[in-house]
Amino acid sequence: MAATTTVFPLLLLLSVAAASPSPYLSPTTLFQNYQNMLTNFKIFIYTPAKPFTFQNPVASLFYNSLLKSPFNTQDPNEAHLFFVPFSPDTSTRSLARLVRNFRVKHPYWNRTLGADHFFLSPAGIDYSADRNVLELKKNSVQISIFPVISGNFIPHKDITLPPLNPSASVVSAAPENASTMSFLGYLKWDGETESNFAEELKKDADFLVDIERDSLDQVGNIKTSKFCLLFYGGDVAWMVEAMALGCVPVVIVDRPIQDLPLMDVLRWSDLSLLVSTRGGAKRLKEVLNSVSEEKYGGMKRMVSAASKHLVWNEEPQPLDAFHMVIYQLWLRRHTIRYARREAV
């Protein structure tokens, strides 16, 4: 890989990290690992039983980018990880057959019981009663789309894809002064998720609730709001645009979540808020108003910087969503090499 393609990402990372506070969990580790990834990472892609496509746009974009990426190798002996491609419509029985075939025909699966393999399943797979599918579920790295159904995601092993923003482009804007903002929070609502909570927000003049089909000026609404509210499990595709415009994300959810995109990279606990629906709009308002102006300013800067890594491109660019998902795979390349048991 050319020197310019490896030096540029490092310079860009350094410029982002120079801002205080940093959006990264560990800037120094990220710089070193990202450069090593660009130079050394190799992925072997198994040939699928038959051609297929992903109907989900972000899954399709990741899959096609992976197939064309310079990380691919034709030599499985030099691969750090192995990608197992299968259609999202694959039945449990067919998936079990696929794993059995890997165990019989491919030595690379057996040496780690699939721990150095990964697969793409937009909705994730559940805990199947079939032991072969369970082996895939528990051992291999699953890549799914945020948010993932509860029970279909294993923290610290699995990875989520950032949502694909529907806008043609996302351009970061200069942070607005909080004193000039018209609303405490903005909700782009799908008209269904958490309807009682949304109706409460609509009655409070400090909140702007936009039903998606009636939204005429989403960018303007985001820029005039301190916080952007997202119902976990609802529409989250606009999160990237909101963050690029400096709007601090508030995820409304009644349980701990560990499937946020780039969990190994970004300091989500510092650049976003998680608020329960319990207590309704009144409690939400108390939480948002309790954030000091100093803390809020830092959150805005982190959010704007972090958004650069959540953007998808038809042709992957340095440090974009595709490369950061690959980076998370790179972090998972160290697996236990189980000794293969011979039949007796």
Coordinates of C-alpha atoms in Angstrom, one line a residue:
M1 CA 0.0 0.0 0.0
A2 CA 1.4 3.4 -1.0
A3 CA 3.0 5.5 1.7
T4 CA 0.6 8.4 1.1
T5 CA -2.4 6.2 1.9
T6 CA -1.0 5.2 5.2
V7 CA 0.4 8.6 6.3
F8 CA -2.7 10.6 5.5
P9 CA -5.0 8.6 8.0
L10 CA -2.4 9.1 10.8
L11 CA -2.3 12.9 10.2
L12 CA -6.1 13.0 10.2
L13 CA -6.3 11.1 13.4
L14 CA -3.8 13.3 15.0
S15 CA -5.7 16.4 14.0
V16 CA -8.9 15.0 15.4
A17 CA -7.3 13.8 18.7
A18 CA -5.6 17.2 19.1
A19 CA -9.0 18.6 20.1
S20 CA -9.8 18.4 23.7
P21 CA -11.5 16.4 25.0
S22 CA -10.8 13.4 22.7
P23 CA -13.6 11.2 21.5
Y24 CA -11.4 8.1 21.5
L25 CA -11.1 5.6 24.3
S26 CA -7.3 5.4 23.7
P27 CA -5.9 7.7 21.0
T28 CA -2.4 6.4 21.2
T29 CA -3.4 2.8 20.8
L30 CA -5.7 3.7 18.0
F31 CA -3.0 5.5 16.0
Q32 CA -0.6 2.6 16.3
N33 CA -3.1 -0.1 15.6
Y34 CA -4.7 1.6 12.7
Q35 CA -1.4 2.0 10.9
N36 CA -0.5 -1.6 11.5
M37 CA -3.9 -2.7 10.2
L38 CA -3.5 -0.8 7.0
T39 CA -0.1 -2.5 6.4
N40 CA -0.6 -6.0 7.7
F41 CA -4.3 -7.1 8.0
K42 CA -5.3 -10.0 5.8
I43 CA -8.8 -11.5 5.5
F44 CA -9.6 -14.7 3.6
I45 CA -13.1 -14.9 2.2
Y46 CA -14.7 -18.3 1.6
T47 CA -16.6 -18.8 -1.6
P48 CA -20.4 -18.8 -0.9
A49 CA -22.4 -21.9 -2.0
K50 CA -24.3 -19.6 -4.4
P51 CA -24.3 -15.9 -5.2
F52 CA -26.5 -13.7 -3.1
T53 CA -27.1 -10.1 -2.2
F54 CA -28.1 -8.1 0.9
Q55 CA -31.2 -6.1 0.6
N56 CA -30.3 -3.9 3.5
P57 CA -28.3 -0.9 2.1
V58 CA -25.7 -0.7 4.9
A59 CA -25.1 -4.4 4.9
S60 CA -24.8 -4.4 1.1
L61 CA -22.4 -1.5 1.2
F62 CA -20.2 -3.2 3.8
Y63 CA -20.3 -6.6 2.0
N64 CA -19.4 -5.1 -1.4
S65 CA -16.6 -2.9 0.1
L66 CA -15.2 -6.0 1.8
L67 CA -15.1 -8.0 -1.4
K68 CA -13.2 -5.2 -3.1
S69 CA -10.9 -4.3 -0.2
P70 CA -7.1 -4.5 -0.3
F71 CA -7.3 -6.5 3.0
N72 CA -8.4 -9.6 1.1
T73 CA -6.0 -12.4 0.5
Q74 CA -6.2 -15.6 -1.7
D75 CA -3.8 -17.4 0.7
P76 CA -5.6 -18.7 3.8
N77 CA -2.3 -19.4 5.5
E78 CA -1.5 -15.7 5.7
A79 CA -5.0 -14.6 6.9
H80 CA -5.6 -13.2 10.3
L81 CA -9.4 -13.7 10.0
F82 CA -11.8 -15.6 7.8
F83 CA -15.1 -14.3 6.5
V84 CA -18.0 -16.7 6.2
P85 CA -20.5 -15.3 3.6
F86 CA -24.1 -16.5 3.6
S87 CA -27.4 -15.0 2.6
P88 CA -29.5 -13.3 5.3
D89 CA -32.3 -15.6 4.2
T90 CA -30.4 -18.7 5.2
S91 CA -32.5 -21.1 7.4
T92 CA -31.3 -22.5 10.6
R93 CA -31.0 -25.9 9.1
S94 CA -28.9 -24.6 6.1
L95 CA -26.7 -22.6 8.5
A96 CA -26.1 -25.7 10.6
R97 CA -25.1 -27.6 7.4
L98 CA -22.7 -24.8 6.5
V99 CA -20.9 -25.1 9.9
R100 CA -20.8 -28.9 9.6
N101 CA -19.2 -28.6 6.2
F102 CA -16.6 -26.1 7.5
R103 CA -15.7 -28.5 10.3
V104 CA -15.2 -31.4 7.9
K105 CA -13.7 -29.7 4.9
H106 CA -11.8 -26.7 6.2
P107 CA -8.9 -27.0 8.7
Y108 CA -9.0 -23.3 9.6
W109 CA -12.3 -23.6 11.4
N110 CA -11.2 -26.5 13.6
R111 CA -8.1 -24.9 14.9
T112 CA -10.1 -22.2 16.8
L113 CA -13.6 -23.7 16.6
G114 CA -14.5 -20.7 14.5
A115 CA -13.1 -18.0 16.8
D116 CA -11.0 -16.4 14.1
H117 CA -14.0 -16.3 11.7
F118 CA -16.6 -13.6 11.2
F119 CA -20.0 -13.3 9.4
L120 CA -22.5 -10.7 8.4
S121 CA -26.1 -11.0 9.6
P122 CA -28.0 -7.8 9.5
A123 CA -30.5 -8.7 12.3
G124 CA -28.1 -11.1 14.1
I125 CA -28.7 -14.7 14.9
D126 CA -30.3 -16.0 18.1
Y127 CA -29.3 -18.8 20.4
S128 CA -30.4 -21.8 18.2
A129 CA -31.0 -25.2 19.7
D130 CA -28.7 -26.6 16.9
R131 CA -25.2 -27.1 18.3
N132 CA -23.6 -26.1 15.0
V133 CA -25.4 -22.8 14.8
L134 CA -24.7 -22.3 18.5
E135 CA -21.0 -22.8 17.9
L136 CA -21.1 -20.1 15.2
K137 CA -23.1 -17.8 17.4
K138 CA -20.8 -18.2 20.5
N139 CA -17.4 -18.3 18.9
S140 CA -17.4 -16.3 15.6
V141 CA -17.6 -12.5 15.4
Q142 CA -21.0 -11.4 14.3
I143 CA -21.4 -8.2 12.4
S144 CA -25.0 -6.7 12.5
I145 CA -26.7 -3.4 12.1
F146 CA -27.3 -1.1 15.0
P147 CA -29.5 -1.5 16.9
V148 CA -29.6 -5.3 17.4
I149 CA -32.5 -7.2 18.9
S150 CA -31.8 -8.1 22.6
G151 CA -30.3 -11.5 22.8
N152 CA -28.8 -11.4 19.3
F153 CA -25.7 -9.6 20.3
I154 CA -22.7 -10.7 22.5
P155 CA -20.8 -7.7 23.9
H156 CA -17.1 -7.5 23.5
K157 CA -17.2 -10.1 20.7
D158 CA -19.8 -8.9 18.2
I159 CA -19.7 -5.7 16.1
T160 CA -22.4 -3.4 14.8
L161 CA -22.4 -1.4 11.6
P162 CA -23.2 2.4 12.0
P163 CA -26.5 3.3 10.4
L164 CA -26.5 4.5 6.8
N165 CA -27.5 8.1 6.8
P166 CA -30.2 8.8 4.3
S167 CA -28.7 12.2 3.3
A168 CA -26.4 12.3 0.3
S169 CA -23.6 13.8 2.4
V170 CA -22.8 14.7 5.9
V171 CA -20.8 17.9 6.4
S172 CA -19.7 18.9 9.9
A173 CA -20.8 22.4 10.9
A174 CA -19.2 24.9 13.3
P175 CA -20.8 24.2 16.7
E176 CA -23.6 26.5 17.6
N177 CA -23.6 28.6 20.7
A178 CA -26.0 26.9 23.2
S179 CA -27.5 30.2 24.2
T180 CA -28.8 30.8 20.6
M181 CA -30.6 27.4 20.4
S182 CA -34.4 27.3 20.3
F183 CA -35.0 23.9 21.7
L184 CA -33.6 21.7 24.5
G185 CA -34.2 18.5 22.5
Y186 CA -35.3 17.5 19.0
L187 CA -37.0 14.2 18.2
K188 CA -37.4 12.9 14.7
W189 CA -40.3 10.5 15.4
D190 CA -41.5 7.6 13.3
G191 CA -45.0 8.1 14.7
E192 CA -45.0 4.7 16.4
T193 CA -42.1 4.0 18.8
E194 CA -42.8 5.0 22.4
S195 CA -45.9 7.0 21.4
N196 CA -46.9 8.0 24.9
F197 CA -43.5 9.4 25.6
A198 CA -43.4 11.2 22.3
E199 CA -46.8 12.7 23.0
E200 CA -45.5 14.0 26.3
L201 CA -42.6 15.7 24.6
K202 CA -44.9 17.3 22.0
K203 CA -46.8 19.1 24.9
D204 CA -43.5 20.7 26.2
A205 CA -42.4 23.8 24.4
D206 CA -38.7 23.0 25.1
F207 CA -38.9 20.0 22.8
L208 CA -39.4 19.8 19.1
V209 CA -41.1 16.6 17.8
D210 CA -41.0 16.1 14.1
I211 CA -43.0 13.3 12.5
E212 CA -40.7 11.9 9.8
R213 CA -43.2 12.3 6.9
D214 CA -43.8 15.9 7.8
S215 CA -40.2 17.0 8.3
L216 CA -39.3 19.9 6.0
D217 CA -36.1 21.2 7.6
Q218 CA -34.3 18.5 9.5
V219 CA -30.9 20.2 9.3
G220 CA -32.4 23.4 10.7
N221 CA -34.2 21.6 13.5
I222 CA -31.0 19.8 14.5
K223 CA -28.9 23.0 14.4
T224 CA -31.3 24.8 16.7
S225 CA -31.5 22.0 19.3
K226 CA -29.0 21.2 22.1
F227 CA -29.8 17.5 22.2
C228 CA -31.1 15.0 19.6
L229 CA -33.3 12.3 20.9
L230 CA -33.3 8.8 19.5
F231 CA -35.6 6.0 20.6
Y232 CA -33.6 2.8 20.8
G233 CA -35.2 0.4 18.3
G234 CA -36.7 3.3 16.4
D235 CA -35.3 5.3 13.5
V236 CA -31.6 5.9 14.2
A237 CA -30.4 6.5 10.7
W238 CA -30.3 10.3 11.1
M239 CA -28.0 10.0 14.2
V240 CA -24.9 10.4 12.0
E241 CA -26.2 13.6 10.5
A242 CA -27.2 14.9 13.9
M243 CA -23.7 14.2 15.3
A244 CA -22.0 15.8 12.3
L245 CA -24.0 19.0 13.0
G246 CA -22.8 18.9 16.7
C247 CA -26.1 17.7 18.2
V248 CA -25.5 15.6 21.3
P249 CA -27.3 12.3 21.0
V250 CA -29.6 11.1 23.7
V251 CA -30.6 7.5 23.4
I252 CA -33.9 6.8 25.1
V253 CA -33.8 3.2 26.3
D254 CA -34.9 1.2 29.5
R255 CA -31.9 -1.1 29.7
P256 CA -28.2 -1.0 29.4
I257 CA -27.0 -1.2 25.8
Q258 CA -23.6 -2.4 24.5
D259 CA -24.2 -2.5 20.8
L260 CA -23.5 1.1 19.9
P261 CA -21.3 1.4 16.8
L262 CA -17.5 1.5 17.3
M263 CA -17.8 0.6 21.0
D264 CA -14.0 -0.3 20.9
V265 CA -13.1 3.1 19.6
L266 CA -15.4 5.9 20.8
R267 CA -16.1 7.2 24.3
W268 CA -19.9 6.9 24.0
S269 CA -20.4 7.3 27.8
D270 CA -18.9 10.8 27.5
L271 CA -20.2 12.0 24.2
S272 CA -23.8 10.8 24.6
L273 CA -26.6 10.2 27.2
L274 CA -28.7 7.2 27.9
V275 CA -32.1 8.1 29.5
S276 CA -34.9 5.8 30.5
T277 CA -38.5 6.3 29.6
R278 CA -39.4 6.0 33.3
G279 CA -40.3 9.4 34.7
G280 CA -41.4 10.5 31.3
A281 CA -40.7 13.9 29.7
K282 CA -40.3 15.5 33.1
R283 CA -37.4 13.3 34.1
L284 CA -35.8 13.6 30.7
K285 CA -35.9 17.4 31.0
E286 CA -34.3 17.2 34.4
V287 CA -31.4 15.1 33.1
L288 CA -30.7 17.3 30.1
N289 CA -30.9 20.5 32.2
S290 CA -28.4 19.1 34.7
V291 CA -25.6 19.0 32.0
S292 CA -23.4 22.0 32.7
E293 CA -22.4 24.3 29.9
E294 CA -18.8 23.3 30.2
K295 CA -19.6 19.6 29.9
Y296 CA -22.0 20.2 27.1
G297 CA -19.4 22.1 25.1
G298 CA -17.0 19.2 25.4
M299 CA -19.7 16.8 24.4
K300 CA -20.4 18.8 21.2
R301 CA -16.8 18.8 20.2
M302 CA -16.4 15.1 20.8
V303 CA -19.7 14.4 18.9
S304 CA -18.6 16.4 15.9
A305 CA -15.2 14.7 15.7
A306 CA -16.6 11.2 16.3
S307 CA -19.2 11.6 13.5
K308 CA -16.4 11.5 10.8
H309 CA -15.9 7.8 11.6
L310 CA -19.6 6.9 11.2
V311 CA -20.0 8.0 7.5
W312 CA -20.3 5.4 4.8
N313 CA -18.9 6.0 1.3
E314 CA -19.5 4.1 -1.9
E315 CA -15.7 4.0 -2.2
P316 CA -14.2 3.6 1.3
Q317 CA -12.2 6.6 2.5
P318 CA -9.6 6.7 5.3
L319 CA -11.1 6.4 8.8
D320 CA -14.7 6.2 7.5
A321 CA -17.3 3.7 8.8
F322 CA -16.0 0.8 6.7
H323 CA -12.4 1.2 7.8
M324 CA -13.4 1.6 11.5
V325 CA -15.4 -1.6 11.3
I326 CA -12.4 -3.3 9.8
Y327 CA -10.3 -1.8 12.6
Q328 CA -12.5 -3.5 15.2
L329 CA -12.0 -6.8 13.4
W330 CA -8.3 -6.2 13.5
L331 CA -8.5 -5.8 17.3
R332 CA -10.2 -9.3 17.4
R333 CA -7.5 -11.1 15.4
H334 CA -5.8 -12.5 18.5
T335 CA -7.7 -15.8 19.2
I336 CA -6.9 -18.9 21.2
R337 CA -5.5 -21.6 18.9
Y338 CA -7.2 -24.8 20.1
A339 CA -5.3 -28.0 19.6
R340 CA -7.1 -30.2 17.1
R341 CA -8.3 -33.4 18.6
E342 CA -7.7 -36.5 16.6
A343 CA -10.2 -39.3 16.4
V344 CA -9.4 -42.4 18.5

